[in-house]
Coordinates of C-alpha atoms and ligand atoms in Angstrom, one line a residue:
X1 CA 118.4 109.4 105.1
X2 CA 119.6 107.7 101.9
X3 CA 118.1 109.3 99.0
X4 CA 117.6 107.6 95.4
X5 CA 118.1 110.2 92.7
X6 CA 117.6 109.7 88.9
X7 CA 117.7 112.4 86.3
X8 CA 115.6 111.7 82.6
X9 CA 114.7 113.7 79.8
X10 CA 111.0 113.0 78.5
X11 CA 109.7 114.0 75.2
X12 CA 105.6 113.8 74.1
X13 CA 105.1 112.3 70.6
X14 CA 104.6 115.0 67.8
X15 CA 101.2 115.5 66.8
X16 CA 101.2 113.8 62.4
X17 CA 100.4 116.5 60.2
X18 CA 97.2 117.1 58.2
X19 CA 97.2 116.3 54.4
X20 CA 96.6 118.3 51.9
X21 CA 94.8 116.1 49.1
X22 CA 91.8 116.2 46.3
X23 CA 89.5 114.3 45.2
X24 CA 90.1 113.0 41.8
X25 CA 86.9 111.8 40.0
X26 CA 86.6 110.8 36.0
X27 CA 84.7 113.6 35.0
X28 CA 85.2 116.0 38.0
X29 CA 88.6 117.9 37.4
X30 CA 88.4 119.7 40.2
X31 CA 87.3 117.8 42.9
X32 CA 87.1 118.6 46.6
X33 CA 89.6 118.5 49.4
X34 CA 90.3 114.9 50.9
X35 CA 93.0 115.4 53.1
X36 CA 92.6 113.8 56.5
X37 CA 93.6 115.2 59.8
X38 CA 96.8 113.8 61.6
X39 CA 96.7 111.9 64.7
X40 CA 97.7 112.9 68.5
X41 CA 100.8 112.7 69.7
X42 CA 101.5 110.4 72.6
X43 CA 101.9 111.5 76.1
X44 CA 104.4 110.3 78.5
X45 CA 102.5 109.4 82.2
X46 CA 104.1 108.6 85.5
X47 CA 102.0 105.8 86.9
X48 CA 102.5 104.5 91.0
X49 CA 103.2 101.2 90.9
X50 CA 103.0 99.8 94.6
X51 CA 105.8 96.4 93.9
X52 CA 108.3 99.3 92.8
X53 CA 111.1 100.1 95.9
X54 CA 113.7 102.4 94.1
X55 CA 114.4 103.9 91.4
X56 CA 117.2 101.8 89.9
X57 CA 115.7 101.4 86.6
X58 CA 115.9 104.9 85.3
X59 CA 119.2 104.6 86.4
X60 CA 119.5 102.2 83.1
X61 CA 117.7 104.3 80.3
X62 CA 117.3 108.5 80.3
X63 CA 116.0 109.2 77.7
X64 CA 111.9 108.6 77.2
X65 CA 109.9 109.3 73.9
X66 CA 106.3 108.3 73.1
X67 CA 105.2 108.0 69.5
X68 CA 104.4 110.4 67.2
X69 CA 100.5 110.6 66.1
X70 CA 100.6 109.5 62.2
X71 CA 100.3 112.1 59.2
X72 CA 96.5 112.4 57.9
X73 CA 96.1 111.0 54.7
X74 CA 94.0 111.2 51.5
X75 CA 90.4 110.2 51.8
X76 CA 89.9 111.7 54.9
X77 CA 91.5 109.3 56.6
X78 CA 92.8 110.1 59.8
X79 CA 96.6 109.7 60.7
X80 CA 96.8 107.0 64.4
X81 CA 97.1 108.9 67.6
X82 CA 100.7 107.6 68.5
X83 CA 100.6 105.6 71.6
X84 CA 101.1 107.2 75.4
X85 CA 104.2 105.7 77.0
X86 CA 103.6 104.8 80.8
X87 CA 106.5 105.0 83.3
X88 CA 106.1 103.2 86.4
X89 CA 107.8 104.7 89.7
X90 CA 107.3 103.7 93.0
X91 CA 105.4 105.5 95.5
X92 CA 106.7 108.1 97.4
X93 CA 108.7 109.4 93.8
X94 CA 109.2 113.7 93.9
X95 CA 109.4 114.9 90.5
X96 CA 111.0 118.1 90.5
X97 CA 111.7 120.8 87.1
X98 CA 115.5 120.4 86.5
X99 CA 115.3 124.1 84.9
X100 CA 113.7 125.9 88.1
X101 CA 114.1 123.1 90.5
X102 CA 110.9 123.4 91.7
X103 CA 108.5 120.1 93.0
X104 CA 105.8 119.1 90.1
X105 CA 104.1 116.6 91.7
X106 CA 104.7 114.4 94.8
X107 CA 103.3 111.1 94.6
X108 CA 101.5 110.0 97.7
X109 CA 98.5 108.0 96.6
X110 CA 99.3 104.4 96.1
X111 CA 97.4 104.6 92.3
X112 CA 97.9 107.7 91.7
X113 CA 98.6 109.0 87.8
X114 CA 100.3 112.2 86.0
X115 CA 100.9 113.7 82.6
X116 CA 104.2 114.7 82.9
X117 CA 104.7 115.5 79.1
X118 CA 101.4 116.0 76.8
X119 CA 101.4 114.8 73.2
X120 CA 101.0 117.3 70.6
X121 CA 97.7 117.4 68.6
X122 CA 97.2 116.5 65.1
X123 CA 97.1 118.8 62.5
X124 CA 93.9 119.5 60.5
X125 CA 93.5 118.0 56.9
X126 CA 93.0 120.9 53.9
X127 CA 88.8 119.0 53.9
X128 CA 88.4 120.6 57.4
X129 CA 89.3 124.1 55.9
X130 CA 87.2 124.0 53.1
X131 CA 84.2 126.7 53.3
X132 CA 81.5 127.8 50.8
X133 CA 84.1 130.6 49.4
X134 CA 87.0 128.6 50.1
X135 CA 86.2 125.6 48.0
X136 CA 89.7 123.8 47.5
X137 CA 92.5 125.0 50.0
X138 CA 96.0 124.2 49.5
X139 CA 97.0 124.0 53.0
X140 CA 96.7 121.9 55.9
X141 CA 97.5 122.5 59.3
X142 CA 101.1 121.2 60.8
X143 CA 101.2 118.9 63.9
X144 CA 101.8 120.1 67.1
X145 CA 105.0 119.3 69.4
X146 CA 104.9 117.0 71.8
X147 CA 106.2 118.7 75.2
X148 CA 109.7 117.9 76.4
X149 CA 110.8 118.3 80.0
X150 CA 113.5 117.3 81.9
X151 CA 112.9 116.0 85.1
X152 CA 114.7 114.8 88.4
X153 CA 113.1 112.0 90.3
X154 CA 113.9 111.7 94.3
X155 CA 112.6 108.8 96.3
X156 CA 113.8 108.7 100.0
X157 CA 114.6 105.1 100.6
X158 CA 113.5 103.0 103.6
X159 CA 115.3 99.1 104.0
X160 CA 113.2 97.0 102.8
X161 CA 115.3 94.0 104.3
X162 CA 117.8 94.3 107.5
X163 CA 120.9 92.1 107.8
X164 CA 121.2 91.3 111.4
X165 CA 123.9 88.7 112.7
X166 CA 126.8 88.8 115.1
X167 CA 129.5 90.6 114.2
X168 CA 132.3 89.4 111.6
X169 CA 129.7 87.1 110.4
X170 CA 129.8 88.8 106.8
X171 CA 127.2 90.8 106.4
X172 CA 128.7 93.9 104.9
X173 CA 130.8 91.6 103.0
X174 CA 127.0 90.2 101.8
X175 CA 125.4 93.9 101.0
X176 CA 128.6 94.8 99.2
X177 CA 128.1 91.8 97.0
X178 CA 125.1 92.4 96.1
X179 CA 124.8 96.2 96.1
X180 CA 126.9 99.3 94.6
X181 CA 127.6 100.0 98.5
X182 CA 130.7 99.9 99.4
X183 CA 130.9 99.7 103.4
X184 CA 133.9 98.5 105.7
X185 CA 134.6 95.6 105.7
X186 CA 137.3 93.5 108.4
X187 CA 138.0 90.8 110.1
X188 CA 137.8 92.1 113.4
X189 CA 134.4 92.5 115.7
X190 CA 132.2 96.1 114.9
X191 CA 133.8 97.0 112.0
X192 CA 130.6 98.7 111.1
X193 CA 129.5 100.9 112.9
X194 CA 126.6 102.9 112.3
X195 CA 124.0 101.4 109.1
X196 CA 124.7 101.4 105.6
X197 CA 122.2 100.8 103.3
X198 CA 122.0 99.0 99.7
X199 CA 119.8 98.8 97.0
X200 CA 119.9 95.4 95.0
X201 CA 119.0 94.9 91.7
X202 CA 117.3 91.8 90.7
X203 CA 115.8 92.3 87.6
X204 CA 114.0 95.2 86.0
X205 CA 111.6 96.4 88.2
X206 CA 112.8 94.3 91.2
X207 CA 114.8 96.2 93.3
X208 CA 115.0 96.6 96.6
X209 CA 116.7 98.4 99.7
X210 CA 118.8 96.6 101.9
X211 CA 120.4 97.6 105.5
X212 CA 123.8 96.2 107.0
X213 CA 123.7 97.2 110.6
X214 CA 126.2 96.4 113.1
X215 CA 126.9 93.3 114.5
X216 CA 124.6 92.0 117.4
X217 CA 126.0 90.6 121.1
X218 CA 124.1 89.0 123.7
X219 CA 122.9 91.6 126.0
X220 CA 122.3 94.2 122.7
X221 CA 118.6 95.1 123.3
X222 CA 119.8 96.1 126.8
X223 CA 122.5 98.4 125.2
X224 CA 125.4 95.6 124.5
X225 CA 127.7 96.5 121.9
X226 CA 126.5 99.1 119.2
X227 CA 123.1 96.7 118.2
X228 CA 121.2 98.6 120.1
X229 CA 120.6 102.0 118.5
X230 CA 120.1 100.3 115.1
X231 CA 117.6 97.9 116.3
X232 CA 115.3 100.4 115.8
X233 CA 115.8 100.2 112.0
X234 CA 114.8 96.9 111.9
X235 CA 111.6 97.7 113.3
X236 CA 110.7 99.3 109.9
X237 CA 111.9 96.6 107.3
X238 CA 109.7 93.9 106.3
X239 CA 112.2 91.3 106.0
X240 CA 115.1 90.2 108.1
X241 CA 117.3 88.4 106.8
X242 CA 119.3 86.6 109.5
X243 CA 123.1 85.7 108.5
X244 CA 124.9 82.5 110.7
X245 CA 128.6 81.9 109.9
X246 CA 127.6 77.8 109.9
X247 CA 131.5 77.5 109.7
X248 CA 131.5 78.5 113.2
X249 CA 135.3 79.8 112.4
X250 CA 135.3 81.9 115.9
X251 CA 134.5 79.0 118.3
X252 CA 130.9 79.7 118.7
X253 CA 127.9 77.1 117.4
X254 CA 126.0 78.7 114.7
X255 CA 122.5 77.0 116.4
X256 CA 123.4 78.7 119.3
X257 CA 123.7 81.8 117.2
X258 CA 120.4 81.9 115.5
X259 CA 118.8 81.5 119.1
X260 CA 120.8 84.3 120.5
X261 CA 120.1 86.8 118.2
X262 CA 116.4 85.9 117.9
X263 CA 116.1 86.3 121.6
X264 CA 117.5 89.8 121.6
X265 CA 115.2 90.7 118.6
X266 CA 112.4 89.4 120.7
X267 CA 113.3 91.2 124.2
X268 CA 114.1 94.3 121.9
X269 CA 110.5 94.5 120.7
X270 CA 108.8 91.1 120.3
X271 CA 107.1 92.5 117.2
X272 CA 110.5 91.6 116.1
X273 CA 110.4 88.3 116.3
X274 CA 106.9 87.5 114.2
X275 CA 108.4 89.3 111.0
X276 CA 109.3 87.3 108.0
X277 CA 112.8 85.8 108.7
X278 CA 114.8 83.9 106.1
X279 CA 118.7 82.3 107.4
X280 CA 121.7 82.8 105.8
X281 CA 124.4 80.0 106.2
X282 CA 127.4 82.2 105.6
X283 CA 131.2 80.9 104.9
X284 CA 130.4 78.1 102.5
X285 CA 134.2 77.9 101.6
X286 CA 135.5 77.3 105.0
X287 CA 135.7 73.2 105.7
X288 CA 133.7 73.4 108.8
X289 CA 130.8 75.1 107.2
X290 CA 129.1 71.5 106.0
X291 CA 128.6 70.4 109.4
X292 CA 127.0 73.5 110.9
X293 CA 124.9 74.0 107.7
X294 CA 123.5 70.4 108.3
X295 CA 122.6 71.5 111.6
X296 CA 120.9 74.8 110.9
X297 CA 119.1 73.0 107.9
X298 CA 117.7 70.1 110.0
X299 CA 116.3 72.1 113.4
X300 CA 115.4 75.4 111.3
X301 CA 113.6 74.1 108.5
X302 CA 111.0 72.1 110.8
X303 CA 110.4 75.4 112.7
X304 CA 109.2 77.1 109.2
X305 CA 112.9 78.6 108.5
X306 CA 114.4 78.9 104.9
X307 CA 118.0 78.2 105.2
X308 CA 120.2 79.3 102.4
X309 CA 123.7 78.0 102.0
X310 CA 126.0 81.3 100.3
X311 CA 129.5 82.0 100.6
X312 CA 129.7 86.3 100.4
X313 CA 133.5 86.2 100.1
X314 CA 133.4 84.0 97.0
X315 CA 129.9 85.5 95.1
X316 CA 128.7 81.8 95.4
X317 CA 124.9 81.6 96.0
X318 CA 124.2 85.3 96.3
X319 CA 122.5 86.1 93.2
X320 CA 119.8 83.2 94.0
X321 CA 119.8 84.7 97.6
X322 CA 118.5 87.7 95.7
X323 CA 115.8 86.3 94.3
X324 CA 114.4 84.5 96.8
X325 CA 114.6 87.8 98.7
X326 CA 112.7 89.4 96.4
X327 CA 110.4 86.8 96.0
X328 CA 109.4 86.9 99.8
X329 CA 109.3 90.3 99.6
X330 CA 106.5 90.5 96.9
X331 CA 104.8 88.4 99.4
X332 CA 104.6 90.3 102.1
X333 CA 102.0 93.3 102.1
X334 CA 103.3 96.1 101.0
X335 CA 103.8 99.2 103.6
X336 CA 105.5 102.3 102.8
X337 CA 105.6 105.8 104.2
X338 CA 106.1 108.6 101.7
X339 CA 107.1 112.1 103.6
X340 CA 106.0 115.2 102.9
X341 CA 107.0 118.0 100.1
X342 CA 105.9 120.9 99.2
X343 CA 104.2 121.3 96.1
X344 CA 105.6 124.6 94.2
X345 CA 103.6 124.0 91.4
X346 CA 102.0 121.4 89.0
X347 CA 102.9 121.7 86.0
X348 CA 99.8 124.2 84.1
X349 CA 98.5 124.1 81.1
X350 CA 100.5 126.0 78.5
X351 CA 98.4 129.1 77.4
X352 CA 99.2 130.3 73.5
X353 CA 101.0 132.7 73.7
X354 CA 101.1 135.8 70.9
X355 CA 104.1 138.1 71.4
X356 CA 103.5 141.6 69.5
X357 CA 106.4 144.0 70.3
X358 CA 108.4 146.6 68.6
X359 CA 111.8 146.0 69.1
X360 CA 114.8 148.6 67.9
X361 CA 112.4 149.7 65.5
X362 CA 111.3 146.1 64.7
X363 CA 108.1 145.1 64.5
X364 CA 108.1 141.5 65.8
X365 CA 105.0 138.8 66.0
X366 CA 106.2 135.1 67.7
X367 CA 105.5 133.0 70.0
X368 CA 104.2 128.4 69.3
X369 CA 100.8 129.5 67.6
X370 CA 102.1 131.8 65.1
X371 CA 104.7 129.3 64.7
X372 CA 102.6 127.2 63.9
X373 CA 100.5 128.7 61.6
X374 CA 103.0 130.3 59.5
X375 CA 104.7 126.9 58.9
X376 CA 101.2 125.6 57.8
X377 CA 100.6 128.4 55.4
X378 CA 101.2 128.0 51.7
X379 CA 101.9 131.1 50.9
X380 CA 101.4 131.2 46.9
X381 CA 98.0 130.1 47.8
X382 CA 95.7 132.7 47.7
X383 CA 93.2 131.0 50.1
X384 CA 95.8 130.0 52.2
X385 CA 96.9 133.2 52.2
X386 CA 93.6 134.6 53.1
X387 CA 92.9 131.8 56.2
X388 CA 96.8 133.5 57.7
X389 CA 95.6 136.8 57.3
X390 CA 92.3 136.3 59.2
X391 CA 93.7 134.8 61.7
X392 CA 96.1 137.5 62.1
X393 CA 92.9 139.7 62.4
X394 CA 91.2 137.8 65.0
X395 CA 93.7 137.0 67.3
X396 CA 94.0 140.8 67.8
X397 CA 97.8 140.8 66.4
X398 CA 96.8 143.7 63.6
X399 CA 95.3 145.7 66.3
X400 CA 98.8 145.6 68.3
X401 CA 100.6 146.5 65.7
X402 CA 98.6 149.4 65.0
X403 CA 99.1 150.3 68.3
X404 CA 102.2 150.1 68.1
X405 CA 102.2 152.5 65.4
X406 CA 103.2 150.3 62.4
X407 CA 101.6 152.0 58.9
X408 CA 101.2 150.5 55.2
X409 CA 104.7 149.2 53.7
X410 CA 105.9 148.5 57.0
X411 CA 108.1 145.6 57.7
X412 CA 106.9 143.0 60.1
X413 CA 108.5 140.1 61.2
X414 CA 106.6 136.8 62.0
X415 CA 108.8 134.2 63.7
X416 CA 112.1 135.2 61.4
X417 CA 110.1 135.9 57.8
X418 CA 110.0 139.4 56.6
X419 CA 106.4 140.1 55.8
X420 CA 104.9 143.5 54.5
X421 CA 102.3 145.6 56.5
X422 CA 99.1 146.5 54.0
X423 CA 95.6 146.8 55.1
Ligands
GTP501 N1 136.0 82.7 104.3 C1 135.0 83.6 104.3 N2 135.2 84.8 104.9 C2 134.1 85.6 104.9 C3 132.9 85.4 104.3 N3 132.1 86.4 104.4 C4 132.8 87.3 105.2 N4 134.0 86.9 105.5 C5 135.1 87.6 106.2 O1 134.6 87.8 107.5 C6 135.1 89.0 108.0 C7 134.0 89.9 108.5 O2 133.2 90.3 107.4 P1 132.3 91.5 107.5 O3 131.5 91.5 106.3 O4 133.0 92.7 107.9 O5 131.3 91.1 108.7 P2 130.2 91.9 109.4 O6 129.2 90.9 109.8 O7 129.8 93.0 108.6 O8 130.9 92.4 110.7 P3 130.6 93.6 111.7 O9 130.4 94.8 110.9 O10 131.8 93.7 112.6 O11 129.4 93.2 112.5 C8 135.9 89.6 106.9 O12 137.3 89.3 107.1 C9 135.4 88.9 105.7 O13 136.3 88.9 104.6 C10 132.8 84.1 103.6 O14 131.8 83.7 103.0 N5 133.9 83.3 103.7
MG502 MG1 129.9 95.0 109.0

């Protein structure tokens, strides 16, 4: 089993931070709060995208960001929610945790569609804090951060395309051309000898897999030569393409040769021989080639055949070969199997999480919400001072330290700032 691996980092937008602004009227010196609230962050979201076949692209760019939300701004504006960035992976993609290893999602459904990394939210502007005692706060709230995760992405590959042909005819020399595979190649018969598999890049988001098996003999779907055994891994590709050496360098007619092969396909499993088939005249640099090609062209072509001149030795014509490969390939219906994981988890929701401990005779608050509202505070502001301290109240963390057995005078430390314990 050939597995496609890609490792990327992700990293949500950062929600804009809320303004802290007045209003500023003629005769009104002191007018009211105006600042608006900051937008979203964007989220990064796996989509399944059926045309996809591997995971080459990733293999290109690692590092993902969406956009951060906008900052609020005076007048109550609000700040834009930054935009979600949508990566497309094929189906059958695992995502697994790099830091526990562990599956996050497996995606079977052909539509299906994750939040891998959620945006951070905006910050609220100093107008949303405003209250009948509280009539012109100095403080706004901060934006949140947008998750980051790292994330390995595993998609077993299946050939998409199988090479068949007699042996020596090139077709490892083809895959290696147009792959990162590097399998055997010689000039002697079954130098391959078990499959090796490819996957060819055409184009971002064209990729696809491609299998060399060995080389087919009269007689194969009987058990001839090593064909055999591998015929079976042409059953599951939905395109073979068929490779003649027109130069016919080892004495045998390259017409002949097509026929052959297509009979064994046929007596192998005659499913075989109603799948999409494109021809490959191979050995374009030898000076025979010309006349088998003319041959091949002329009978194949009126029997519905493509026939595609290349030489594999020399690069000539395989990039084009790639793209009319792919283009018959987006033709054809797309069929995949995906195999099963097991879920450890999906990613949850992250709780907030207050810590309250005494540590080494330390009292110690942290954790993202304090965080966060300590660096929103505005701490020679007196009603910014008072909106911290409630919250302090309410979210139980005075209790704890009580409990604790912290008294007046005490030092307390919230995420790294020395603060003094009075009630
Ligand atoms: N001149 C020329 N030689 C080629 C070309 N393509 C392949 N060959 C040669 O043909 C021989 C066989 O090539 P392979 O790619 O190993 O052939 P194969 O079809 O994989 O053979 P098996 O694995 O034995 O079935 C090697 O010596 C290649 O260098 C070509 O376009 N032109
Ligand atoms: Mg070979």
């Amino acid at each position: 089993m050939f597995i496609d691996i890609a490792k990327i980092r992700l990293k949500a937008g950062k929600g804009g931070d809320g303004a802290v602004a007045f209003r500023r009227e003629k005769y009104e010196p002191s007018g009211g709060p105006y600042g608006g609230d900051g937008g979203d962050g964007g989220s990064i979201i796996f989509q399944v995208d059926q045309g996809l076949k591997t995971l080459m692209d990733f293999k290109y760019k690692r590092v993902y960001k969406a956009e951060d939300g906008e900052n609020g701004k005076t007048k109550k504006q609000y700040g834009k929610n930054g935009k979600d960035l949508i990566l497309r992976i094929p189906p059958g993609t695992v995502v697994k945790d790099v830091k526990t290893g562990g599956v996050i999602i497996d995606f079977k459904d052909k539509d299906e569609s994750f939040v891998i990394a959620r945006g951070g939210r905006g910050g609220k502007g100093n107008a949303k804090f405003a209250t009948s005692t509280r009539q012109a706060p100095r403080f706004s709230e901060a934006g949140e951060k947008g998750e980051e995760i790292e994330v390995i992405l595993e998609l077993k590959l299946l050939a998409d395309v199988g090479l068949v042909g007699f042996p020596n005819v090139g077709k490892s020399t083809l895959l290696s051309m147009m792959s990162a595979a590097k399998p055997k190649i010689a000039n002697y018969h079954f130098t391959t000898l078990k499959p090796n598999l490819g996957v060819v890049r055409v184009d971002e988001g064209k990729s696809f897999v491609i299998a060399d098996i060995p080389g087919l003999i009269e007689g194969a779907h009987e058990g001839a030569g090593l064909g055999h055994e591998f015929l079976r891994h042409v059953e599951r590709t939905r395109l073979i393409v068929h490779i003649i050496d027109a130069s016919g360098i080892e004495g045998r007619n390259p017409l002949d040769d097509f026929y052959k092969i297509n009979e064994e396909l046929k007596k192998y499993n005659p499913r075989l021989s109603t799948k999409p088939q494109i021809v490959v005249a191979n050995k374009k640099d030898i000076d025979t080639w010309n006349e088998g090609y003319k041959i091949l062209k002329e009978k194949l072509e009126k029997e519905g055949y493509m026939v595609f001149p290349i030489s594999a030795a020399t690069g000539e014509g395989v990039d084009k070969l790639k793209y009319i490969i792919w283009e018959e390939l987006s033709k054809i219906e797309a069929d995949y199997e995906t195999f099963d994981e097991v879920v450890e988890f999906k990613k949850k929701e992250e709780k907030e999480e207050i810590i309250v401990k005494l540590e080494e005779g330390k009292f110690i608050v942290e954790g993202a919400f304090i965080e966060k509202l300590v660096y929103s505070t505005n701490f020679d502001d007196l009603d910014s001072l008072r909106y911290f301290q409630n919250i302090l109240i309410k979210k139980g963390i005075v209790e704890k330290l009580k409990n604790l057995g912290i008294e007046e005078n005490d030092t307390v430390y919230i995420c790294g700032f020395e603060f003094e314990f009075f009630e």
